[in-house]
Coordinates of C-alpha atoms and ligand atoms in Angstrom, one line a residue:
M6 CA -85.5 -64.5 30.8
I7 CA -87.2 -67.0 28.6
I8 CA -86.9 -70.6 29.7
K9 CA -86.5 -73.2 27.3
N10 CA -84.8 -75.8 29.2
I11 CA -85.6 -77.2 31.9
C12 CA -82.7 -79.8 34.2
C13 CA -83.4 -81.2 37.1
I14 CA -80.9 -83.1 39.3
G15 CA -82.5 -85.8 41.4
A16 CA -84.9 -88.3 40.0
G17 CA -86.7 -89.1 43.1
Y18 CA -89.8 -88.7 44.8
V19 CA -89.7 -85.2 44.5
G20 CA -88.2 -84.1 41.4
G21 CA -90.0 -87.1 39.2
P22 CA -93.1 -86.3 40.0
T23 CA -92.8 -82.4 39.5
M24 CA -90.8 -81.9 36.4
A25 CA -93.7 -84.3 35.0
V26 CA -96.2 -81.7 35.9
I27 CA -93.9 -79.0 35.1
A28 CA -93.8 -80.8 31.8
K29 CA -96.8 -81.8 31.1
N30 CA -98.0 -77.7 31.2
N31 CA -95.1 -76.3 29.4
P32 CA -94.8 -78.7 25.9
N33 CA -92.6 -75.7 24.9
I34 CA -89.5 -76.5 27.4
K35 CA -87.6 -79.1 27.4
V36 CA -87.7 -80.7 30.9
T37 CA -84.4 -83.2 31.5
I38 CA -84.4 -85.0 34.9
V39 CA -80.5 -86.2 35.7
D40 CA -79.4 -88.2 38.8
I41 CA -76.2 -90.2 39.1
N42 CA -78.1 -93.4 40.0
A43 CA -78.1 -94.7 36.8
E44 CA -80.1 -98.2 37.5
R45 CA -83.0 -95.3 39.1
I46 CA -82.9 -93.5 35.5
A47 CA -83.2 -96.9 33.2
A48 CA -86.1 -97.7 35.5
W49 CA -87.4 -94.5 34.4
N50 CA -86.8 -95.2 30.8
D51 CA -88.3 -98.5 31.3
S52 CA -91.1 -99.2 28.8
D53 CA -92.8 -101.0 31.3
L54 CA -94.2 -98.8 33.0
S55 CA -95.3 -100.9 36.0
K56 CA -91.2 -100.2 36.9
L57 CA -91.5 -96.7 36.7
P58 CA -88.7 -96.5 40.9
I59 CA -91.7 -94.5 42.0
Y60 CA -95.4 -95.4 42.9
E61 CA -98.0 -92.7 42.3
P62 CA -101.4 -92.6 41.6
G63 CA -101.5 -90.6 38.1
L64 CA -97.9 -90.3 37.2
A65 CA -97.1 -93.2 34.9
E66 CA -100.0 -91.7 32.9
I67 CA -98.1 -88.6 32.2
V68 CA -95.2 -89.8 31.8
K69 CA -96.4 -92.3 29.2
D70 CA -97.7 -89.0 27.4
I71 CA -95.0 -86.8 27.7
R72 CA -91.3 -89.0 28.1
G73 CA -89.3 -88.8 24.7
E74 CA -91.7 -85.4 24.0
N75 CA -90.4 -82.5 25.9
L76 CA -90.0 -84.8 29.4
F77 CA -86.2 -86.7 29.2
F78 CA -84.4 -88.9 31.5
S79 CA -80.9 -89.2 31.8
T80 CA -77.7 -89.6 33.6
D81 CA -75.4 -87.1 31.4
I82 CA -75.8 -84.1 34.3
D83 CA -73.2 -81.9 32.9
T84 CA -74.7 -82.0 29.1
A85 CA -78.1 -81.4 30.8
I86 CA -76.8 -78.8 33.1
N87 CA -75.0 -76.4 30.0
E88 CA -78.4 -76.5 27.9
S89 CA -80.6 -75.0 30.7
E90 CA -81.5 -71.7 31.6
M91 CA -82.8 -73.2 35.0
I92 CA -81.5 -75.9 37.6
F93 CA -83.6 -77.5 40.0
I94 CA -81.7 -79.0 42.7
S95 CA -83.8 -82.0 44.3
V96 CA -81.5 -84.3 45.9
N97 CA -82.0 -85.9 48.6
T98 CA -80.9 -84.5 52.5
P99 CA -81.4 -87.4 54.6
T100 CA -79.9 -86.3 58.5
K101 CA -76.4 -86.5 59.2
T102 CA -75.2 -89.9 60.7
Y103 CA -71.8 -88.7 61.7
G104 CA -70.0 -85.8 63.2
K105 CA -71.6 -81.9 64.0
G106 CA -75.1 -82.7 64.0
K107 CA -75.3 -86.2 63.9
G108 CA -78.8 -87.4 64.2
M109 CA -79.9 -83.8 63.9
A110 CA -79.1 -81.4 61.1
A111 CA -79.7 -82.3 57.6
D112 CA -76.0 -83.6 55.7
L113 CA -76.1 -80.7 52.8
K114 CA -73.1 -82.9 51.2
Y115 CA -75.2 -83.8 48.1
I116 CA -76.2 -80.1 47.7
E117 CA -72.7 -79.2 48.4
L118 CA -71.6 -81.4 45.3
C119 CA -73.9 -80.3 43.1
A120 CA -73.5 -76.5 43.4
R121 CA -70.2 -77.4 42.9
N122 CA -70.4 -79.1 39.7
I123 CA -72.9 -76.5 38.5
A124 CA -70.3 -74.5 39.1
K125 CA -67.8 -76.2 36.9
V126 CA -69.3 -76.6 34.0
A127 CA -71.9 -73.6 33.4
V128 CA -71.1 -71.6 30.8
T129 CA -74.2 -69.6 30.1
D130 CA -76.2 -67.3 33.3
K131 CA -78.1 -69.6 35.3
I132 CA -81.1 -69.8 37.3
V133 CA -80.5 -72.1 40.4
V134 CA -83.6 -73.5 41.9
E135 CA -83.7 -75.2 45.5
K136 CA -86.3 -77.8 45.6
S137 CA -84.4 -80.1 48.1
T138 CA -85.7 -79.2 51.4
L139 CA -83.0 -77.0 53.5
P140 CA -82.2 -75.7 57.1
V141 CA -82.6 -72.2 56.6
R142 CA -79.7 -70.1 55.1
T143 CA -78.2 -72.6 52.8
A144 CA -79.5 -70.6 49.8
E145 CA -76.1 -68.4 51.0
A146 CA -74.0 -71.9 51.0
I147 CA -75.1 -72.6 47.2
K148 CA -74.5 -68.4 46.4
S149 CA -71.2 -68.5 47.8
I150 CA -70.1 -71.7 46.1
L151 CA -71.4 -70.8 42.8
H152 CA -70.1 -67.5 42.9
N153 CA -66.6 -68.1 44.4
T154 CA -65.7 -71.3 41.9
G155 CA -67.8 -70.5 38.7
N156 CA -67.0 -69.4 35.3
H157 CA -67.6 -65.6 36.5
I158 CA -71.0 -66.4 35.1
N159 CA -74.2 -64.5 37.0
F160 CA -76.0 -67.1 38.9
D161 CA -79.4 -66.4 40.8
I162 CA -80.8 -68.4 43.5
L163 CA -84.6 -69.2 44.6
S164 CA -86.4 -71.1 46.8
N165 CA -88.9 -72.9 45.9
P166 CA -90.2 -75.5 48.5
E167 CA -92.3 -78.6 47.5
F168 CA -95.8 -79.1 49.3
L169 CA -96.4 -82.2 47.9
A170 CA -98.0 -84.7 49.4
E171 CA -97.1 -89.2 48.2
G172 CA -99.5 -90.7 47.5
T173 CA -100.9 -87.5 45.8
A174 CA -98.1 -86.1 44.3
V175 CA -99.6 -85.2 41.1
E176 CA -103.0 -84.1 42.5
D177 CA -101.2 -82.2 44.6
L178 CA -99.0 -80.9 41.9
L179 CA -101.9 -79.7 39.6
N180 CA -104.3 -77.9 42.2
P181 CA -101.6 -76.9 44.7
D182 CA -102.7 -74.6 47.8
R183 CA -99.9 -72.3 46.6
V184 CA -96.5 -72.4 45.1
L185 CA -93.8 -70.6 47.4
I186 CA -91.1 -68.9 45.7
G187 CA -88.2 -67.0 47.4
G188 CA -85.4 -65.2 46.0
E189 CA -83.3 -61.6 45.6
S190 CA -84.0 -61.5 41.4
E191 CA -87.3 -60.1 40.8
V192 CA -86.5 -61.3 37.0
A193 CA -85.6 -64.6 38.5
I194 CA -88.8 -65.3 40.6
E195 CA -90.9 -63.9 37.4
S196 CA -89.2 -66.9 35.5
L197 CA -90.2 -69.6 37.2
A198 CA -93.6 -67.7 38.9
K199 CA -93.8 -68.2 34.4
V200 CA -93.3 -71.7 34.0
Y201 CA -96.2 -72.7 37.0
G202 CA -98.3 -69.6 35.5
S203 CA -99.1 -72.2 32.4
W204 CA -101.1 -74.2 34.7
V205 CA -101.1 -72.3 38.5
P206 CA -103.5 -69.3 39.2
Q207 CA -101.2 -66.4 39.7
E208 CA -102.5 -65.3 43.4
K209 CA -101.4 -68.6 44.1
I210 CA -98.1 -68.0 43.5
L211 CA -96.4 -66.4 46.9
R212 CA -93.3 -64.3 46.3
T213 CA -90.9 -64.1 49.2
N214 CA -87.9 -63.3 50.7
L215 CA -84.9 -65.9 50.2
W216 CA -84.8 -67.3 54.0
S217 CA -89.0 -66.7 54.4
S218 CA -89.2 -69.3 51.8
E219 CA -86.7 -72.1 53.0
L220 CA -88.2 -71.8 56.9
S221 CA -91.9 -71.7 55.4
K222 CA -91.1 -75.6 54.2
L223 CA -90.0 -76.5 57.9
T224 CA -93.3 -74.7 59.3
A225 CA -95.6 -76.3 57.1
N226 CA -94.2 -79.9 58.3
A227 CA -93.9 -78.9 62.1
F228 CA -97.4 -77.8 62.0
L229 CA -98.5 -80.9 59.8
A230 CA -97.1 -83.3 62.6
Q231 CA -97.4 -81.2 65.5
R232 CA -101.2 -81.9 64.6
V233 CA -100.5 -85.6 64.3
S234 CA -98.5 -85.9 67.2
S235 CA -101.2 -83.8 69.5
I236 CA -103.6 -86.3 68.7
N237 CA -101.6 -89.4 69.1
A238 CA -101.2 -88.2 72.1
I239 CA -104.9 -87.5 73.2
S240 CA -105.8 -91.3 71.4
E241 CA -103.8 -92.3 74.9
L242 CA -105.7 -90.2 77.1
C243 CA -109.0 -92.0 74.9
E244 CA -107.7 -95.4 76.1
H245 CA -107.4 -94.6 79.2
T246 CA -111.2 -92.9 79.5
G247 CA -113.3 -94.7 77.7
A248 CA -113.5 -91.7 75.5
N249 CA -113.8 -92.6 71.6
V250 CA -110.4 -90.7 69.3
N251 CA -112.4 -91.0 66.0
E252 CA -115.6 -88.8 67.6
V253 CA -113.0 -86.8 68.8
S254 CA -111.8 -85.8 66.2
K255 CA -114.6 -85.4 64.8
A256 CA -116.2 -83.0 67.0
I257 CA -112.9 -81.0 67.2
G258 CA -112.5 -80.7 63.7
M259 CA -115.8 -79.3 63.2
D260 CA -114.2 -76.1 64.4
S261 CA -113.4 -74.2 61.4
R262 CA -110.5 -72.2 63.0
I263 CA -109.1 -76.0 63.7
G264 CA -110.3 -77.7 60.7
S265 CA -110.6 -81.5 59.7
K266 CA -107.6 -82.4 58.4
F267 CA -104.7 -84.0 60.2
L268 CA -106.4 -85.2 62.6
K269 CA -106.3 -88.8 62.4
A270 CA -104.4 -90.8 65.3
S271 CA -102.4 -93.6 64.0
I272 CA -99.0 -95.9 65.1
G273 CA -97.3 -92.6 64.2
F274 CA -96.0 -90.9 61.3
G275 CA -93.1 -91.6 59.5
G276 CA -92.0 -90.2 55.6
S277 CA -88.9 -88.6 55.0
C278 CA -89.6 -85.3 55.5
F279 CA -91.8 -84.5 59.1
Q280 CA -88.9 -85.8 61.6
K281 CA -86.3 -84.3 59.4
D282 CA -87.3 -81.4 59.1
I283 CA -88.8 -80.7 62.6
L284 CA -85.4 -82.1 63.5
N285 CA -84.1 -79.2 61.6
L286 CA -85.6 -76.6 63.3
V287 CA -84.8 -78.0 66.3
Y288 CA -81.1 -78.3 65.5
I289 CA -81.5 -74.4 64.0
A290 CA -83.2 -73.3 67.4
R291 CA -80.6 -74.5 69.6
N292 CA -77.7 -73.0 67.6
Y293 CA -79.1 -69.4 67.9
N294 CA -79.4 -70.3 72.0
L295 CA -83.3 -71.1 71.6
N296 CA -83.3 -73.8 74.0
E297 CA -87.3 -72.8 74.7
V298 CA -88.3 -73.1 71.2
A299 CA -86.3 -76.1 70.3
D300 CA -87.7 -78.0 73.1
Y301 CA -91.2 -77.5 72.5
W302 CA -90.8 -79.0 68.7
E303 CA -88.5 -82.0 70.0
Q304 CA -91.8 -82.8 71.3
V305 CA -93.5 -83.6 68.4
I306 CA -90.7 -86.2 68.0
I307 CA -90.7 -87.4 71.6
M308 CA -94.5 -87.8 71.3
N309 CA -93.8 -89.8 67.9
D310 CA -91.5 -92.0 69.5
H311 CA -93.7 -92.8 72.3
Q312 CA -96.7 -94.2 69.9
K313 CA -94.5 -95.8 67.9
R314 CA -93.4 -97.7 71.1
R315 CA -96.2 -98.4 73.0
F316 CA -98.3 -99.8 69.8
S317 CA -95.9 -102.6 70.1
D318 CA -95.8 -103.0 73.8
R319 CA -99.7 -103.2 74.3
L320 CA -98.9 -106.2 71.5
I321 CA -96.7 -108.1 73.6
K322 CA -98.7 -107.3 76.8
T323 CA -101.8 -108.5 74.9
L324 CA -100.3 -111.3 74.0
Y325 CA -99.9 -112.9 77.2
N326 CA -96.4 -111.0 77.5
T327 CA -95.0 -112.5 75.2
V328 CA -94.0 -112.7 71.4
S329 CA -91.4 -115.2 71.3
G330 CA -91.8 -117.7 68.1
K331 CA -94.9 -116.0 67.4
K332 CA -95.7 -115.5 63.9
I333 CA -97.5 -111.9 63.9
G334 CA -98.9 -111.2 59.9
M335 CA -98.0 -107.4 59.0
L336 CA -100.2 -105.9 56.7
G337 CA -98.5 -102.6 55.1
W338 CA -95.0 -101.6 55.0
A339 CA -95.3 -97.9 53.5
F340 CA -95.1 -95.2 55.1
K341 CA -98.8 -93.6 53.8
K342 CA -101.0 -95.3 51.2
D343 CA -100.7 -94.8 47.5
T344 CA -97.0 -94.5 48.0
N345 CA -93.9 -97.6 47.4
D346 CA -91.8 -95.0 49.7
T347 CA -91.0 -96.7 52.9
R348 CA -88.8 -94.0 54.9
E349 CA -89.3 -93.4 58.1
S350 CA -92.1 -96.2 58.5
A351 CA -93.5 -96.9 61.7
A352 CA -93.8 -100.3 60.0
I353 CA -90.0 -100.8 60.5
Y354 CA -89.3 -99.5 64.0
V355 CA -92.8 -102.0 65.3
T356 CA -91.1 -105.0 63.7
D357 CA -87.3 -104.2 65.0
H358 CA -88.8 -103.8 68.2
L359 CA -90.8 -107.4 67.8
L360 CA -87.5 -109.4 66.6
S361 CA -85.9 -108.1 69.5
E362 CA -88.5 -109.7 71.1
Q363 CA -87.9 -112.9 69.5
A364 CA -91.3 -113.1 67.1
T365 CA -91.2 -113.8 64.0
I366 CA -92.9 -111.1 61.0
S367 CA -94.7 -112.0 58.2
V368 CA -95.2 -108.7 56.0
Y369 CA -97.5 -107.8 52.9
D370 CA -97.7 -104.7 51.3
P371 CA -99.2 -104.5 47.9
K372 CA -96.3 -101.5 46.7
V373 CA -93.8 -102.8 48.8
P374 CA -90.6 -105.2 47.7
E375 CA -88.8 -107.6 50.2
V376 CA -85.4 -106.4 49.0
K377 CA -86.8 -102.8 50.4
I378 CA -88.0 -104.3 53.8
Q379 CA -84.4 -106.0 54.1
A380 CA -83.1 -103.2 53.4
D381 CA -85.0 -100.9 55.3
L382 CA -84.7 -103.5 58.9
N383 CA -80.6 -103.3 57.9
Y384 CA -80.0 -99.4 58.1
L385 CA -81.3 -100.2 61.6
N386 CA -78.1 -102.3 62.3
T387 CA -80.1 -104.1 65.5
R388 CA -79.0 -107.3 64.4
S389 CA -77.3 -109.6 62.0
K390 CA -78.8 -109.3 58.0
N391 CA -79.2 -112.8 58.6
E392 CA -80.9 -112.8 61.9
N393 CA -84.0 -110.3 59.8
K394 CA -83.8 -112.7 56.4
E395 CA -84.4 -115.8 59.1
N396 CA -87.3 -113.8 61.1
V397 CA -89.0 -111.5 58.6
M398 CA -90.7 -112.7 55.3
S399 CA -92.6 -111.0 52.6
E400 CA -95.3 -112.7 51.0
S401 CA -97.1 -112.1 47.9
S402 CA -100.8 -112.6 49.2
P403 CA -102.1 -111.3 52.4
Y404 CA -103.9 -114.1 53.1
E405 CA -100.5 -116.1 53.3
A406 CA -98.7 -113.5 55.4
V407 CA -101.5 -113.4 58.1
K408 CA -102.0 -117.6 58.0
N409 CA -101.2 -118.9 61.1
A410 CA -100.2 -115.9 62.7
H411 CA -101.5 -115.4 66.8
A412 CA -101.7 -111.4 65.5
V413 CA -102.1 -109.2 62.5
V414 CA -101.2 -105.7 62.7
I415 CA -102.2 -103.2 60.6
M416 CA -99.5 -100.7 59.6
T417 CA -100.5 -98.6 56.6
E418 CA -104.1 -97.6 55.6
W419 CA -104.0 -99.0 51.8
D420 CA -107.7 -99.1 51.2
E421 CA -107.4 -103.2 49.6
F422 CA -107.0 -104.1 53.4
K423 CA -111.0 -103.0 54.2
N424 CA -112.2 -105.4 51.6
Y425 CA -110.5 -108.4 52.6
N426 CA -112.2 -111.6 53.7
W427 CA -111.9 -111.4 57.0
K428 CA -114.3 -114.7 58.1
K429 CA -111.7 -116.7 55.8
I430 CA -108.5 -114.7 57.4
Y431 CA -110.0 -115.3 61.1
D432 CA -110.3 -119.1 60.1
T433 CA -106.6 -119.4 59.3
M434 CA -105.0 -117.4 62.4
K435 CA -104.4 -118.8 65.9
K436 CA -107.0 -118.5 68.7
P437 CA -107.4 -116.5 70.1
A438 CA -107.5 -114.3 67.2
F439 CA -105.8 -110.7 67.8
I440 CA -106.3 -107.3 65.4
F441 CA -103.9 -104.5 66.0
D442 CA -105.6 -101.8 63.8
G443 CA -102.8 -99.1 63.8
R444 CA -104.9 -96.4 61.4
N445 CA -108.2 -97.6 62.8
I446 CA -109.2 -98.8 59.2
L447 CA -111.4 -101.8 60.2
D448 CA -115.0 -102.2 61.7
K449 CA -114.6 -102.7 65.0
F450 CA -118.1 -104.2 65.5
K451 CA -118.1 -106.6 62.6
M452 CA -114.1 -107.8 63.5
K453 CA -116.0 -108.2 66.9
E454 CA -119.0 -110.1 65.9
I455 CA -116.3 -112.8 63.5
G456 CA -114.9 -113.6 66.6
F457 CA -111.1 -111.3 66.6
E458 CA -110.2 -109.4 69.9
Y459 CA -109.8 -106.0 67.8
Y460 CA -107.6 -103.4 69.1
S461 CA -107.3 -100.5 67.1
I462 CA -105.5 -96.8 68.4
G463 CA -107.3 -94.5 70.8
Q464 CA -110.2 -96.5 72.0
Ligands
UDX505 C1 -87.0 -85.1 48.5 C2 -86.5 -83.7 48.7 O1 -85.8 -83.6 47.3 C3 -86.0 -83.8 50.2 O2 -85.6 -82.2 50.0 C4 -86.9 -83.8 51.2 O3 -86.6 -83.6 52.1 C5 -86.6 -85.4 51.0 O4 -86.9 -85.9 50.0 P1 -86.7 -87.6 47.7 O5 -87.1 -86.9 46.0 O6 -88.0 -88.0 48.6 O7 -85.8 -86.2 47.9 O8 -85.7 -88.1 47.7 P2 -84.6 -89.5 47.1 O9 -86.1 -89.8 46.4 O10 -83.8 -90.4 47.5 O11 -84.4 -88.9 45.3 C6 -83.1 -88.3 45.4 C7 -82.2 -88.5 44.1 O12 -81.2 -87.6 44.3 C8 -81.7 -90.3 44.4 O13 -81.8 -90.8 43.2 C9 -80.2 -89.5 44.0 O14 -79.7 -91.0 43.2 C10 -80.1 -88.3 43.0 N1 -79.1 -87.6 43.7 C11 -78.4 -87.6 45.0 C12 -78.0 -87.3 42.6 O15 -78.6 -87.4 41.6 N2 -77.1 -86.5 42.8 C13 -76.7 -86.5 44.1 O16 -75.3 -85.9 44.3 C14 -76.9 -86.6 45.0
UDX506 C1 -95.6 -84.2 53.6 C2 -96.2 -82.7 53.6 O1 -97.4 -83.4 54.1 C3 -96.2 -82.1 52.3 O2 -96.9 -81.1 52.4 C4 -94.8 -82.1 52.3 O3 -94.4 -81.8 51.1 C5 -94.1 -83.8 52.7 O4 -94.1 -84.1 54.1 P1 -95.6 -86.1 53.2 O5 -94.9 -86.7 54.3 O6 -96.0 -87.0 51.6 O7 -96.7 -85.1 52.9 O8 -97.4 -87.5 53.3 P2 -98.2 -86.8 54.7 O9 -99.3 -87.5 54.3 O10 -97.7 -85.5 54.7 O11 -98.0 -87.7 55.8 C6 -97.1 -88.1 56.7 C7 -97.0 -88.8 57.6 O12 -98.7 -88.4 59.0 C8 -97.8 -90.1 56.8 O13 -97.1 -91.6 57.6 C9 -99.0 -90.4 57.5 O14 -99.7 -91.6 57.5 C10 -99.6 -89.9 59.0 N1 -100.2 -88.6 59.5 C11 -100.9 -87.9 58.5 C12 -101.3 -89.1 59.9 O15 -100.9 -90.2 61.0 N2 -102.4 -88.5 60.7 C13 -102.7 -88.0 59.8 O16 -103.4 -87.5 60.1 C14 -102.6 -87.9 58.8

């Protein structure tokens, strides 16, 4: 099948960058990204590129280059579906907040809505590609909806999970370790392989069955998250034994069987994927009565929650067992550097805990605006919106955020934090001035020399 038009439903962190890179490398294919959120589409179409809804290094340049050429953003979902031979579904699949599987299973209502919409409007054969991360065997449900409610045309379903990491999305898409395509129809698989083949070497394009593809995505994220929880577990042991987790990471990472990546001890992993995907894995395992398998993976989440909690407990204990009425300066709100995404960021949970202990928090993040910070806290529903607004300030300067603070906490590893004038910061803080470095990015000896009481993870 020759692909001339591609439609992607969902203009988010996955759909936006992925389609931009596909369009850039396939000038003969018209790529249209559609979304039900008109505000988001307007932002993607804004002539001021700093207004794009998603911050990713290198993305604005690609959008600038090809927007209006072969990359389009639109709210006209039906037209885009109709004129495309290939439709990517890239909508969000949050953890359910109600009913059966609440807090564990993925909420597939948006996926189902998309499938029903495609079935309703499509009048020519389509290849439907699952890009969103989904529980194993979701393709079955999509297939059933398409075939039972469609206009008697042929639908081929492919699973093509996304492995990009936020903050390096463009780089990951341009040079992927592998592209995974799962499906039943060889013709459909090869059509998609050809789209990627315009810039990805064929030997990096893996073809599997649908279910292996769906499960591989969950497994990859579970393994990555498990490494973070493993090193974080060791970090607590380091704090009690005098070992240094950075040294332990380096020592074990030089073993080529272990490898050096994903061994940075931290405040705990965040992001939209790790927790959700592991919960999914746990939920599926329990459904098949595989309780040992479920318990094994659940422990990765339990360890992560513990890591976030013990960070704030340690801060409170160190500040003489009370933070009531004390200002805490928080640097970073995003779940990692180089993104404006805050989903499941440790900063949200640490702030919530400190607010319950009556601290006031003053936040600076280079890419996250105040409305987002307030929305993240309000979503937890721990206290009223007014209370959140009164006790959490957002500053546009890091120096303002930490002025008169009893402690500075570092939540995100933004590079700029390393180069601040820390002597100046020290001079404006309450004494003793504490730093809790949740990312181990500052130089311990320099900080101590300036006069700080410096605490980090696993040392
Ligand atoms: C991704 C992945 O696709 C998902 O698998 C992963 O597990 C979580 O993140 P992401 O791109 O990060 O999604 O989500 P988001 O930035 O929320 O974008 C999804 C977009 O889909 C939103 O803009 C939303 O408005 C849109 N949407 C949702 C639709 O257009 N139609 C719907 O029916 C539902
Ligand atoms: C992840 C996967 O890496 C990606 O392949 C998948 O497509 C989506 O989920 P993402 O969540 O965007 O990507 O970022 P990632 O770099 O994996 O980081 C996740 C979290 O783990 C972040 O909070 C990060 O700070 C944390 N982390 C990562 C650590 O704490 N230590 C590490 O060594 C690595």
